[in-house]
mmCIF file of C-alpha atoms in Angstrom:
data_model
loop_
_atom_site.group_PDB
_atom_site.id
_atom_site.type_symbol
_atom_site.label_atom_id
_atom_site.label_comp_id
_atom_site.label_asym_id
_atom_site.label_seq_id
_atom_site.Cartn_x
_atom_site.Cartn_y
_atom_site.Cartn_z
ATOM 1 C CA SER L 1033 3.282 11.191 -37.067
ATOM 2 C CA GLN L 1034 3.410 11.006 -33.248
ATOM 3 C CA SER L 1035 4.973 8.139 -31.094
ATOM 4 C CA GLY L 1036 5.625 7.460 -27.628
ATOM 5 C CA LEU L 1037 9.030 7.847 -26.062
ATOM 6 C CA TYR L 1038 9.011 4.456 -24.576
ATOM 7 C CA ARG L 1039 6.815 1.441 -23.854
ATOM 8 C CA LEU L 1040 6.364 -0.093 -20.270
ATOM 9 C CA LYS L 1041 6.008 -3.722 -20.297
ATOM 10 C CA GLY L 1042 4.897 -5.788 -17.335
ATOM 11 C CA HIS L 1043 1.042 -6.234 -17.304
ATOM 12 C CA ARG L 1044 -0.360 -9.427 -18.565
ATOM 13 C CA GLY L 1045 -3.679 -7.941 -19.407
ATOM 14 C CA PRO L 1046 -5.220 -4.775 -20.835
ATOM 15 C CA ILE L 1047 -4.412 -1.539 -18.795
ATOM 16 C CA THR L 1048 -7.526 -0.123 -17.398
ATOM 17 C CA ASP L 1049 -6.421 3.094 -15.809
ATOM 18 C CA CYS L 1050 -3.239 5.222 -14.873
ATOM 19 C CA HIS L 1051 -2.182 8.152 -12.748
ATOM 20 C CA PHE L 1052 0.900 10.228 -12.735
ATOM 21 C CA LEU L 1053 2.588 10.886 -9.497
ATOM 22 C CA ALA L 1054 4.329 14.257 -10.017
ATOM 23 C CA THR L 1055 6.313 14.258 -6.681
ATOM 24 C CA SER L 1056 8.248 10.982 -7.749
ATOM 25 C CA ASN L 1057 8.079 11.080 -11.487
ATOM 26 C CA ALA L 1058 6.273 7.824 -11.361
ATOM 27 C CA LEU L 1059 3.205 6.378 -12.939
ATOM 28 C CA ILE L 1060 0.697 3.965 -11.470
ATOM 29 C CA THR L 1061 -1.251 1.622 -13.696
ATOM 30 C CA SER L 1062 -4.093 -0.839 -13.205
ATOM 31 C CA SER L 1063 -5.020 -3.869 -15.382
ATOM 32 C CA LYS L 1064 -7.382 -6.693 -15.839
ATOM 33 C CA ASP L 1065 -4.539 -9.025 -14.653
ATOM 34 C CA THR L 1066 -5.457 -8.073 -11.069
ATOM 35 C CA TYR L 1067 -2.320 -5.951 -10.570
ATOM 36 C CA ILE L 1068 -1.471 -2.359 -9.775
ATOM 37 C CA LYS L 1069 2.045 -1.534 -10.908
ATOM 38 C CA LEU L 1070 4.233 1.565 -10.079
ATOM 39 C CA TRP L 1071 6.683 2.460 -12.642
ATOM 40 C CA CYS L 1072 9.713 4.798 -12.529
ATOM 41 C CA LEU L 1073 9.467 7.030 -15.454
ATOM 42 C CA ASP L 1074 13.237 8.085 -15.371
ATOM 43 C CA SER L 1075 14.539 4.370 -15.786
ATOM 44 C CA GLN L 1076 11.291 2.936 -17.325
ATOM 45 C CA HIS L 1077 11.069 -0.085 -14.860
ATOM 46 C CA CYS L 1078 8.514 -1.324 -12.435
ATOM 47 C CA PHE L 1079 9.403 -0.883 -8.902
ATOM 48 C CA GLU L 1080 6.433 -2.136 -7.235
ATOM 49 C CA THR L 1081 3.512 -4.533 -7.963
ATOM 50 C CA LEU L 1082 0.380 -4.486 -5.723
ATOM 51 C CA MET L 1083 -2.207 -7.215 -5.761
ATOM 52 C CA ASN L 1084 -5.822 -6.570 -5.746
ATOM 53 C CA GLY L 1085 -6.966 -9.969 -4.666
ATOM 54 C CA ARG L 1086 -8.351 -12.151 -7.526
ATOM 55 C CA ASP L 1087 -10.182 -9.453 -9.217
ATOM 56 C CA GLU L 1088 -9.610 -7.116 -12.200
ATOM 57 C CA VAL L 1089 -8.741 -3.707 -11.295
ATOM 58 C CA TRP L 1090 -11.134 -1.359 -13.359
ATOM 59 C CA ASN L 1091 -10.106 2.046 -11.834
ATOM 60 C CA ILE L 1092 -7.772 3.675 -9.523
ATOM 61 C CA SER L 1093 -7.665 7.204 -7.892
ATOM 62 C CA VAL L 1094 -4.967 8.894 -6.108
ATOM 63 C CA PHE L 1095 -5.569 11.557 -3.449
ATOM 64 C CA SER L 1096 -4.623 15.072 -4.454
ATOM 65 C CA ASN L 1097 -1.788 15.114 -1.827
ATOM 66 C CA GLU L 1098 -0.412 11.854 -3.389
ATOM 67 C CA THR L 1099 -0.681 9.915 -0.020
ATOM 68 C CA ARG L 1100 -3.370 7.380 -0.703
ATOM 69 C CA LEU L 1101 -4.351 5.124 -3.482
ATOM 70 C CA MET L 1102 -7.815 3.720 -4.000
ATOM 71 C CA ALA L 1103 -8.583 0.707 -6.324
ATOM 72 C CA GLY L 1104 -12.060 -0.443 -7.417
ATOM 73 C CA SER L 1105 -12.970 -3.928 -9.020
ATOM 74 C CA LYS L 1106 -16.181 -5.863 -9.676
ATOM 75 C CA THR L 1107 -16.476 -6.644 -6.009
ATOM 76 C CA ALA L 1108 -17.979 -4.457 -3.255
ATOM 77 C CA GLU L 1109 -14.475 -3.735 -1.913
ATOM 78 C CA LEU L 1110 -12.410 -0.543 -2.498
ATOM 79 C CA ARG L 1111 -8.999 -1.208 -1.497
ATOM 80 C CA VAL L 1112 -6.936 1.503 -0.044
ATOM 81 C CA TRP L 1113 -3.094 1.821 0.090
ATOM 82 C CA SER L 1114 -0.805 4.476 1.683
ATOM 83 C CA LEU L 1115 1.643 6.101 -0.631
ATOM 84 C CA ASP L 1116 4.900 7.260 0.981
ATOM 85 C CA GLN L 1117 7.163 9.132 -1.242
ATOM 86 C CA GLY L 1118 9.548 10.506 1.559
ATOM 87 C CA GLY L 1119 10.023 7.522 3.750
ATOM 88 C CA SER L 1120 7.673 8.878 6.497
ATOM 89 C CA LEU L 1121 6.100 5.300 7.166
ATOM 90 C CA GLY L 1122 9.191 4.498 9.435
ATOM 91 C CA LYS L 1123 10.573 2.153 6.800
ATOM 92 C CA ARG L 1124 13.700 2.977 4.945
ATOM 93 C CA LYS L 1125 13.037 3.442 1.216
ATOM 94 C CA SER L 1126 15.408 1.503 -0.825
ATOM 95 C CA ASP L 1127 17.121 3.159 -3.783
ATOM 96 C CA ASP L 1128 14.821 1.330 -6.359
ATOM 97 C CA LYS L 1129 11.470 2.136 -4.744
ATOM 98 C CA LEU L 1130 10.493 5.611 -5.367
ATOM 99 C CA VAL L 1131 7.277 5.098 -3.268
ATOM 100 C CA LEU L 1132 6.622 2.831 -0.422
ATOM 101 C CA CYS L 1133 3.105 1.198 -0.456
ATOM 102 C CA GLU L 1134 1.201 -0.245 2.440
ATOM 103 C CA LEU L 1135 -2.353 -1.863 2.294
ATOM 104 C CA LEU L 1136 -4.407 -0.207 4.681
ATOM 105 C CA GLY L 1137 -7.753 -1.974 4.223
ATOM 106 C CA ALA L 1138 -10.926 -1.833 2.390
ATOM 107 C CA LEU L 1139 -14.051 0.319 2.147
ATOM 108 C CA MET L 1140 -17.291 -1.567 1.334
ATOM 109 C CA ARG L 1141 -19.695 -0.206 -1.267
ATOM 110 C CA LYS L 1142 -23.407 -0.965 -1.549
ATOM 111 C CA SER L 1143 -23.247 -1.988 -5.372
ATOM 112 C CA LYS L 1144 -22.071 -5.295 -6.429
ATOM 113 C CA GLU L 1145 -21.445 -4.016 -9.969
ATOM 114 C CA ARG L 1146 -17.970 -3.109 -11.237
ATOM 115 C CA VAL L 1147 -16.387 0.316 -10.599
ATOM 116 C CA ASN L 1148 -16.394 2.595 -13.580
ATOM 117 C CA THR L 1149 -15.038 5.752 -12.057
ATOM 118 C CA LEU L 1150 -13.426 6.609 -8.739
ATOM 119 C CA LEU L 1151 -13.172 10.246 -7.873
ATOM 120 C CA VAL L 1152 -11.507 11.784 -4.645
ATOM 121 C CA PHE L 1153 -11.755 15.398 -4.002
ATOM 122 C CA GLU L 1154 -10.672 16.568 -0.472
ATOM 123 C CA ASN L 1155 -12.701 14.345 1.962
ATOM 124 C CA ILE L 1156 -15.246 13.261 -0.554
ATOM 125 C CA LEU L 1157 -15.114 9.955 -2.422
ATOM 126 C CA LEU L 1158 -17.507 9.125 -5.409
ATOM 127 C CA CYS L 1159 -17.713 5.772 -6.899
ATOM 128 C CA GLN L 1160 -19.639 5.567 -10.101
ATOM 129 C CA ASN L 1161 -20.707 1.933 -10.774
ATOM 130 C CA ASN L 1162 -21.453 -0.082 -13.959
ATOM 131 C CA ASP L 1163 -25.225 -0.109 -13.047
ATOM 132 C CA ALA L 1164 -25.307 3.788 -13.315
ATOM 133 C CA THR L 1165 -25.373 4.229 -9.488
ATOM 134 C CA ILE L 1166 -23.122 6.242 -7.303
ATOM 135 C CA ASP L 1167 -21.879 5.148 -3.921
#
């Protein structure tokens, strides 16, 4: 029988996606509760909560160099945050925050359907939508 080492509690709705940040040993989760949470896997606590407006977050993607986070929902916006794991944004990283996050803005999609999949490869972004189109 297999079981997990621990359970991370904090989202109020079902988790829709997750990504591991190897540099910080952190986990990023998205949920239907409209939040994106960053978790320290060493201490099993949430050290940052990002709001995606009023919309459920259906998919997240992290750039391969772990410097940007993108989130897709049912609106035409893809929100983009910077991820600073070394304190290079000019802000001092507190002891309990492994990663500093700053909302950079949003990219607009053509489709108004919810995001199924976000893929980032080098400088290419693919967004598969619920209506079987790709932006």
